[in-house]
Tab-separated table of C-alpha atoms and ligand atoms in Angstrom:
chain	number	residue	atom	x	y	z
A	284	UNK	CA	98.507	50.379	57.685
A	285	UNK	CA	96.436	48.185	60.312
A	286	UNK	CA	96.746	48.963	64.001
A	287	UNK	CA	98.213	46.240	65.953
A	288	UNK	CA	95.604	44.245	68.337
A	289	UNK	CA	97.271	45.934	71.280
A	290	UNK	CA	96.812	49.558	70.178
A	291	UNK	CA	93.041	48.867	68.948
A	292	UNK	CA	92.641	47.166	72.407
A	293	UNK	CA	94.318	50.140	74.352
A	294	UNK	CA	91.903	52.708	72.293
A	295	UNK	CA	88.866	50.695	72.935
A	296	UNK	CA	89.598	50.595	76.772
A	297	UNK	CA	90.401	54.247	76.810
A	298	UNK	CA	86.978	54.993	74.973
A	299	UNK	CA	85.190	52.794	77.879
A	300	UNK	CA	86.775	54.635	80.571
A	301	UNK	CA	85.902	58.005	78.967
A	302	UNK	CA	82.474	56.684	78.208
A	303	UNK	CA	81.822	55.529	81.943
A	304	UNK	CA	81.905	58.998	83.284
A	305	UNK	CA	78.861	60.817	82.471
A	306	UNK	CA	79.747	64.548	83.775
A	307	UNK	CA	82.900	65.598	81.508
A	308	UNK	CA	83.320	69.275	81.940
A	309	UNK	CA	86.468	69.814	80.056
A	310	UNK	CA	87.813	68.675	76.312
A	311	UNK	CA	90.637	66.964	76.918
A	312	UNK	CA	92.684	64.833	73.940
A	313	UNK	CA	93.450	61.905	76.294
A	314	UNK	CA	94.868	59.818	73.560
A	315	UNK	CA	95.475	60.735	70.227
A	316	UNK	CA	92.072	61.185	68.251
A	317	UNK	CA	89.951	60.810	71.613
A	318	UNK	CA	88.606	64.035	73.148
A	319	UNK	CA	86.464	64.039	76.423
A	320	UNK	CA	82.870	65.221	75.676
A	321	UNK	CA	83.256	68.347	77.983
A	322	UNK	CA	80.318	71.171	78.053
A	323	UNK	CA	83.117	73.465	78.512
A	324	UNK	CA	84.819	75.139	75.591
A	325	UNK	CA	88.438	74.851	77.317
A	326	UNK	CA	90.613	75.516	74.191
A	327	UNK	CA	89.082	78.778	73.459
A	328	UNK	CA	89.390	79.580	77.295
A	329	UNK	CA	93.073	78.327	76.834
A	330	UNK	CA	93.485	80.708	73.814
A	331	UNK	CA	92.415	83.694	75.564
A	332	UNK	CA	94.302	83.223	78.595
A	333	UNK	CA	97.510	83.641	76.891
A	334	UNK	CA	99.607	81.367	79.222
A	335	UNK	CA	103.031	80.984	78.742
A	336	UNK	CA	103.945	78.561	76.006
A	337	UNK	CA	107.482	77.150	78.069
A	338	UNK	CA	106.823	76.737	81.601
A	339	UNK	CA	109.795	74.520	81.988
A	340	UNK	CA	111.188	75.111	85.563
A	341	UNK	CA	107.968	76.728	86.858
A	342	UNK	CA	105.764	75.779	89.454
A	343	UNK	CA	102.100	75.902	88.672
A	344	UNK	CA	98.818	76.090	91.207
A	345	UNK	CA	95.726	75.177	89.705
A	346	UNK	CA	92.769	75.577	92.165
A	347	UNK	CA	89.511	74.354	91.106
A	348	UNK	CA	91.130	71.968	88.579
A	349	UNK	CA	87.906	70.086	87.891
A	350	UNK	CA	88.785	67.560	84.959
A	351	UNK	CA	92.096	68.850	84.844
A	352	UNK	CA	92.482	70.491	81.517
A	353	UNK	CA	94.580	73.748	82.595
A	354	UNK	CA	96.603	71.279	84.693
A	355	UNK	CA	97.205	68.736	81.794
A	356	UNK	CA	98.230	71.793	79.752
A	357	UNK	CA	100.729	73.641	81.972
A	358	UNK	CA	102.295	70.099	82.645
A	359	UNK	CA	102.522	69.653	78.718
A	360	UNK	CA	104.341	73.038	78.832
A	361	UNK	CA	106.862	71.876	81.112
A	362	UNK	CA	105.569	73.059	84.545
A	363	UNK	CA	105.474	71.024	87.776
A	364	UNK	CA	101.905	71.278	88.822
A	365	UNK	CA	99.625	70.709	91.745
A	366	UNK	CA	96.069	70.522	91.090
A	367	UNK	CA	93.220	71.443	93.739
A	368	UNK	CA	89.686	70.910	93.815
A	369	UNK	CA	87.115	70.385	97.057
A	370	UNK	CA	85.833	67.280	95.183
A	371	UNK	CA	87.833	64.060	95.210
A	372	UNK	CA	89.609	63.156	92.008
A	373	UNK	CA	87.221	60.287	91.259
A	374	UNK	CA	84.243	62.410	91.401
A	375	UNK	CA	85.418	64.332	88.286
A	376	UNK	CA	87.257	63.308	85.214
A	377	UNK	CA	90.730	63.945	86.444
A	378	UNK	CA	91.487	60.697	87.697
A	379	UNK	CA	90.432	58.993	84.252
A	380	UNK	CA	92.257	61.645	82.232
A	381	UNK	CA	95.358	61.433	84.461
A	382	UNK	CA	95.459	57.866	84.026
A	383	UNK	CA	94.912	58.085	80.105
A	384	UNK	CA	97.370	60.915	79.547
A	385	UNK	CA	100.201	59.030	81.989
A	386	UNK	CA	100.183	62.651	83.894
A	387	UNK	CA	102.562	63.356	86.785
A	388	UNK	CA	100.293	66.245	88.257
A	389	UNK	CA	99.765	65.906	91.780
A	390	UNK	CA	96.059	66.408	93.086
A	391	UNK	CA	95.110	67.320	96.316
A	392	UNK	CA	91.829	67.395	97.364
A	393	UNK	CA	91.070	70.757	99.392
A	394	UNK	CA	89.057	73.724	99.680
A	395	UNK	CA	90.774	76.915	98.506
A	396	UNK	CA	90.275	78.489	101.775
A	397	UNK	CA	92.475	75.828	103.520
A	398	UNK	CA	95.593	76.152	101.240
A	399	UNK	CA	98.324	77.424	103.235
A	400	UNK	CA	102.082	77.966	102.070
A	401	UNK	CA	103.544	75.896	104.877
A	402	UNK	CA	101.981	73.137	103.743
A	403	UNK	CA	101.690	73.356	99.873
A	404	UNK	CA	104.653	75.897	99.403
A	405	UNK	CA	104.458	78.655	96.964
A	406	UNK	CA	103.813	78.577	93.256
A	407	UNK	CA	105.117	80.771	90.217
A	408	UNK	CA	101.760	80.691	88.272
A	409	UNK	CA	98.561	80.537	90.081
A	410	UNK	CA	95.587	79.540	87.866
A	411	UNK	CA	92.123	80.510	89.456
A	412	UNK	CA	89.681	79.901	86.359
A	413	UNK	CA	86.053	79.669	86.633
A	414	UNK	CA	86.052	79.474	90.472
A	415	UNK	CA	85.586	83.026	91.726
A	416	UNK	CA	81.683	83.107	91.157
A	417	UNK	CA	81.771	79.943	93.381
A	418	UNK	CA	83.298	81.255	96.608
A	419	UNK	CA	81.293	82.934	99.380
A	420	UNK	CA	83.999	85.416	100.163
A	421	UNK	CA	86.292	86.822	97.186
A	422	UNK	CA	88.473	88.805	99.567
A	423	UNK	CA	89.530	85.803	101.628
A	424	UNK	CA	90.256	83.832	98.355
A	425	UNK	CA	92.579	86.477	96.658
A	426	UNK	CA	94.325	86.764	100.150
A	427	UNK	CA	94.911	83.221	100.655
A	428	UNK	CA	96.110	83.250	96.896
A	429	UNK	CA	98.397	86.257	97.535
A	430	UNK	CA	100.335	84.281	100.190
A	431	UNK	CA	100.564	81.143	97.636
A	432	UNK	CA	101.613	83.152	94.727
A	433	UNK	CA	105.145	83.875	94.186
A	434	UNK	CA	104.667	85.607	90.620
A	435	UNK	CA	101.680	85.379	88.222
A	436	UNK	CA	97.900	85.232	88.496
A	437	UNK	CA	95.763	84.017	85.928
A	438	UNK	CA	92.188	84.649	86.312
A	439	UNK	CA	88.969	83.708	84.580
A	440	UNK	CA	85.484	84.402	85.787
A	441	UNK	CA	81.947	85.110	84.914
A	442	UNK	CA	81.222	88.925	85.162
A	443	UNK	CA	77.991	90.886	85.244
A	444	UNK	CA	78.984	93.582	82.957
A	445	UNK	CA	76.801	92.863	80.078
A	446	UNK	CA	73.738	91.853	82.298
A	447	UNK	CA	74.086	95.414	84.082
A	448	UNK	CA	75.615	97.651	81.751
A	449	UNK	CA	74.360	100.569	83.986
A	450	UNK	CA	76.790	99.300	86.723
A	451	UNK	CA	79.547	97.783	84.580
A	452	UNK	CA	81.975	100.814	85.225
A	453	UNK	CA	81.819	100.342	89.034
A	454	UNK	CA	83.444	98.122	91.402
A	455	UNK	CA	80.257	96.304	92.431
A	456	UNK	CA	79.439	92.499	92.743
A	457	UNK	CA	75.737	91.174	92.496
A	458	UNK	CA	74.630	88.589	95.027
A	459	UNK	CA	73.142	85.487	93.663
A	460	UNK	CA	71.197	83.974	95.914
A	461	UNK	CA	69.963	80.290	95.546
A	462	UNK	CA	69.712	79.549	91.814
A	463	UNK	CA	70.048	82.940	90.776
A	464	UNK	CA	73.130	82.466	88.530
A	465	UNK	CA	73.336	79.754	85.926
A	466	UNK	CA	70.547	77.723	88.049
A	467	UNK	CA	73.744	76.604	90.248
A	468	UNK	CA	73.286	76.658	94.087
A	469	UNK	CA	77.235	76.642	94.232
A	470	UNK	CA	77.349	80.242	92.732
A	471	UNK	CA	77.429	83.197	94.980
A	472	UNK	CA	78.570	86.250	93.294
A	473	UNK	CA	78.806	88.276	89.986
A	474	UNK	CA	81.155	90.821	89.934
A	475	UNK	CA	82.019	93.523	87.160
A	476	UNK	CA	85.387	93.597	86.018
A	477	UNK	CA	86.141	96.844	87.753
A	478	UNK	CA	85.210	95.019	90.899
A	479	UNK	CA	87.454	91.807	90.071
A	480	UNK	CA	90.226	94.260	89.159
A	481	UNK	CA	89.789	96.575	92.500
A	482	UNK	CA	89.684	93.233	94.787
A	483	UNK	CA	93.030	92.063	93.210
A	484	UNK	CA	94.599	95.563	94.037
A	485	UNK	CA	93.194	95.686	97.593
A	486	UNK	CA	94.676	91.998	97.852
A	487	UNK	CA	98.290	92.967	96.819
A	488	UNK	CA	98.231	92.343	93.055
A	489	UNK	CA	98.979	94.599	89.877
A	490	UNK	CA	96.609	94.005	87.029
A	491	UNK	CA	98.536	93.553	83.846
A	492	UNK	CA	95.978	92.977	81.408
A	493	UNK	CA	92.286	92.282	81.037
A	494	UNK	CA	90.479	90.718	78.193
A	495	UNK	CA	86.810	89.752	77.509
A	496	UNK	CA	85.481	86.493	76.144
A	497	UNK	CA	81.625	86.645	76.123
A	498	UNK	CA	80.221	87.108	79.392
A	499	UNK	CA	83.507	86.345	81.141
A	500	UNK	CA	86.999	88.290	81.934
A	501	UNK	CA	90.183	87.008	81.742
A	502	UNK	CA	92.879	88.955	83.916
A	503	UNK	CA	96.503	88.642	84.171
A	504	UNK	CA	97.944	89.727	87.393
A	505	UNK	CA	101.488	89.987	89.238
A	506	UNK	CA	102.096	90.662	92.837
A	507	UNK	CA	102.840	93.744	94.147
A	508	UNK	CA	103.321	95.220	97.372
A	509	UNK	CA	100.395	94.161	100.128
A	510	UNK	CA	99.862	97.550	101.444
A	511	UNK	CA	96.387	96.550	102.719
A	512	UNK	CA	97.398	93.091	104.390
A	513	UNK	CA	97.319	94.023	107.984
A	514	UNK	CA	93.450	95.238	107.849
A	515	UNK	CA	92.624	92.187	105.997
A	516	UNK	CA	94.235	89.852	108.671
A	517	UNK	CA	92.031	92.030	111.006
A	518	UNK	CA	88.875	91.575	109.033
A	519	UNK	CA	89.426	87.796	108.950
A	520	UNK	CA	90.127	87.315	112.288
A	521	UNK	CA	93.621	86.137	112.004
A	522	UNK	CA	94.513	88.602	114.550
A	523	UNK	CA	93.099	91.260	116.707
A	524	UNK	CA	94.150	95.067	116.248
A	525	UNK	CA	97.223	96.242	117.867
A	526	UNK	CA	95.430	99.236	119.233
B	870	LIG	C1	83.400	75.856	86.866
B	870	LIG	S1	84.498	74.663	87.379
B	870	LIG	C2	86.076	75.394	86.920
B	870	LIG	C3	87.188	74.050	86.130
B	870	LIG	C4	88.206	74.947	85.390
B	870	LIG	N1	89.071	75.626	86.526
B	870	LIG	C5	87.834	75.677	84.440
B	870	LIG	O1	88.130	76.812	84.512
B	870	LIG	O2	87.787	75.064	83.275
B	870	LIG	C6	84.859	74.909	89.304
B	870	LIG	C7	85.634	73.829	89.859
B	870	LIG	O3	85.845	74.460	91.134
B	870	LIG	C8	85.544	73.673	92.036
B	870	LIG	N2	85.423	74.492	93.470
B	870	LIG	C9	84.484	75.274	93.820
B	870	LIG	N3	84.727	75.994	94.905
B	870	LIG	C10	85.873	75.290	95.435
B	870	LIG	C11	86.566	75.725	96.856
B	870	LIG	N4	85.997	76.548	97.399
B	870	LIG	N5	87.869	74.893	96.851
B	870	LIG	C12	88.445	74.342	95.645
B	870	LIG	N6	87.548	73.829	94.592
B	870	LIG	C13	86.388	74.649	94.460
B	870	LIG	C14	84.691	72.907	91.788
B	870	LIG	O4	84.424	71.334	92.430
B	870	LIG	C15	84.761	72.711	90.212
B	870	LIG	O5	85.495	71.767	89.847
């Protein structure tokens, strides 16, 4: 059966929009049969993440959303989603993908370090995917997320385990100055998996599962009692010691 001219034109227009953006990171099926040419195998990570299939009634915060693959997937599973990135939505594929998908995902251009529950609320599920190594202060980031998360955190990150097997059982993070990690000057740290786990526990999370995918680790954590919070607020200058 031939497509109507309207459908053909819409398909051609979608193709034009996708082709007009040269730096796709995610592979998103924006209209049936048209997948954005991302450099990242987003579906592989999605499978390894094992997110709940049904997110109806849940709120999801996707920090470092980039083109929005995981935000749109969470929306497709029923969640109310806030996508955050320090880049403007039009600087990535997010605006194009959201428009073509007819997505209702809200977008906030902000740095993770400036996110506050008073401004954006709290979320049942927080996604921190492909973000940790970009952050100069990991503990500050986890402290920020701990205040925003009502229940579960899904984290995906590059880890140093395979590059430095002699360190792989220790809670250490390698500093990657300049272009040292993937020739990307926005990368700062390569932690081992035990380091990621220890930082999460330090910041009031309980680790529920850990999986490896190549040189990446995928961690599911849940909020737990935040025993060391006082010391972190002192360390980060949120208050002075009481004595
Ligand atoms: C490697 S991409 C990961 C995209 C997606 N989360 C994924 O896992 O496929 C990292 C994203 O985090 C964003 N980002 C980096 N540092 C950030 C920060 N301090 N605050 C907010 N977003 C940040 C970048 O702009 C980029 O879009």
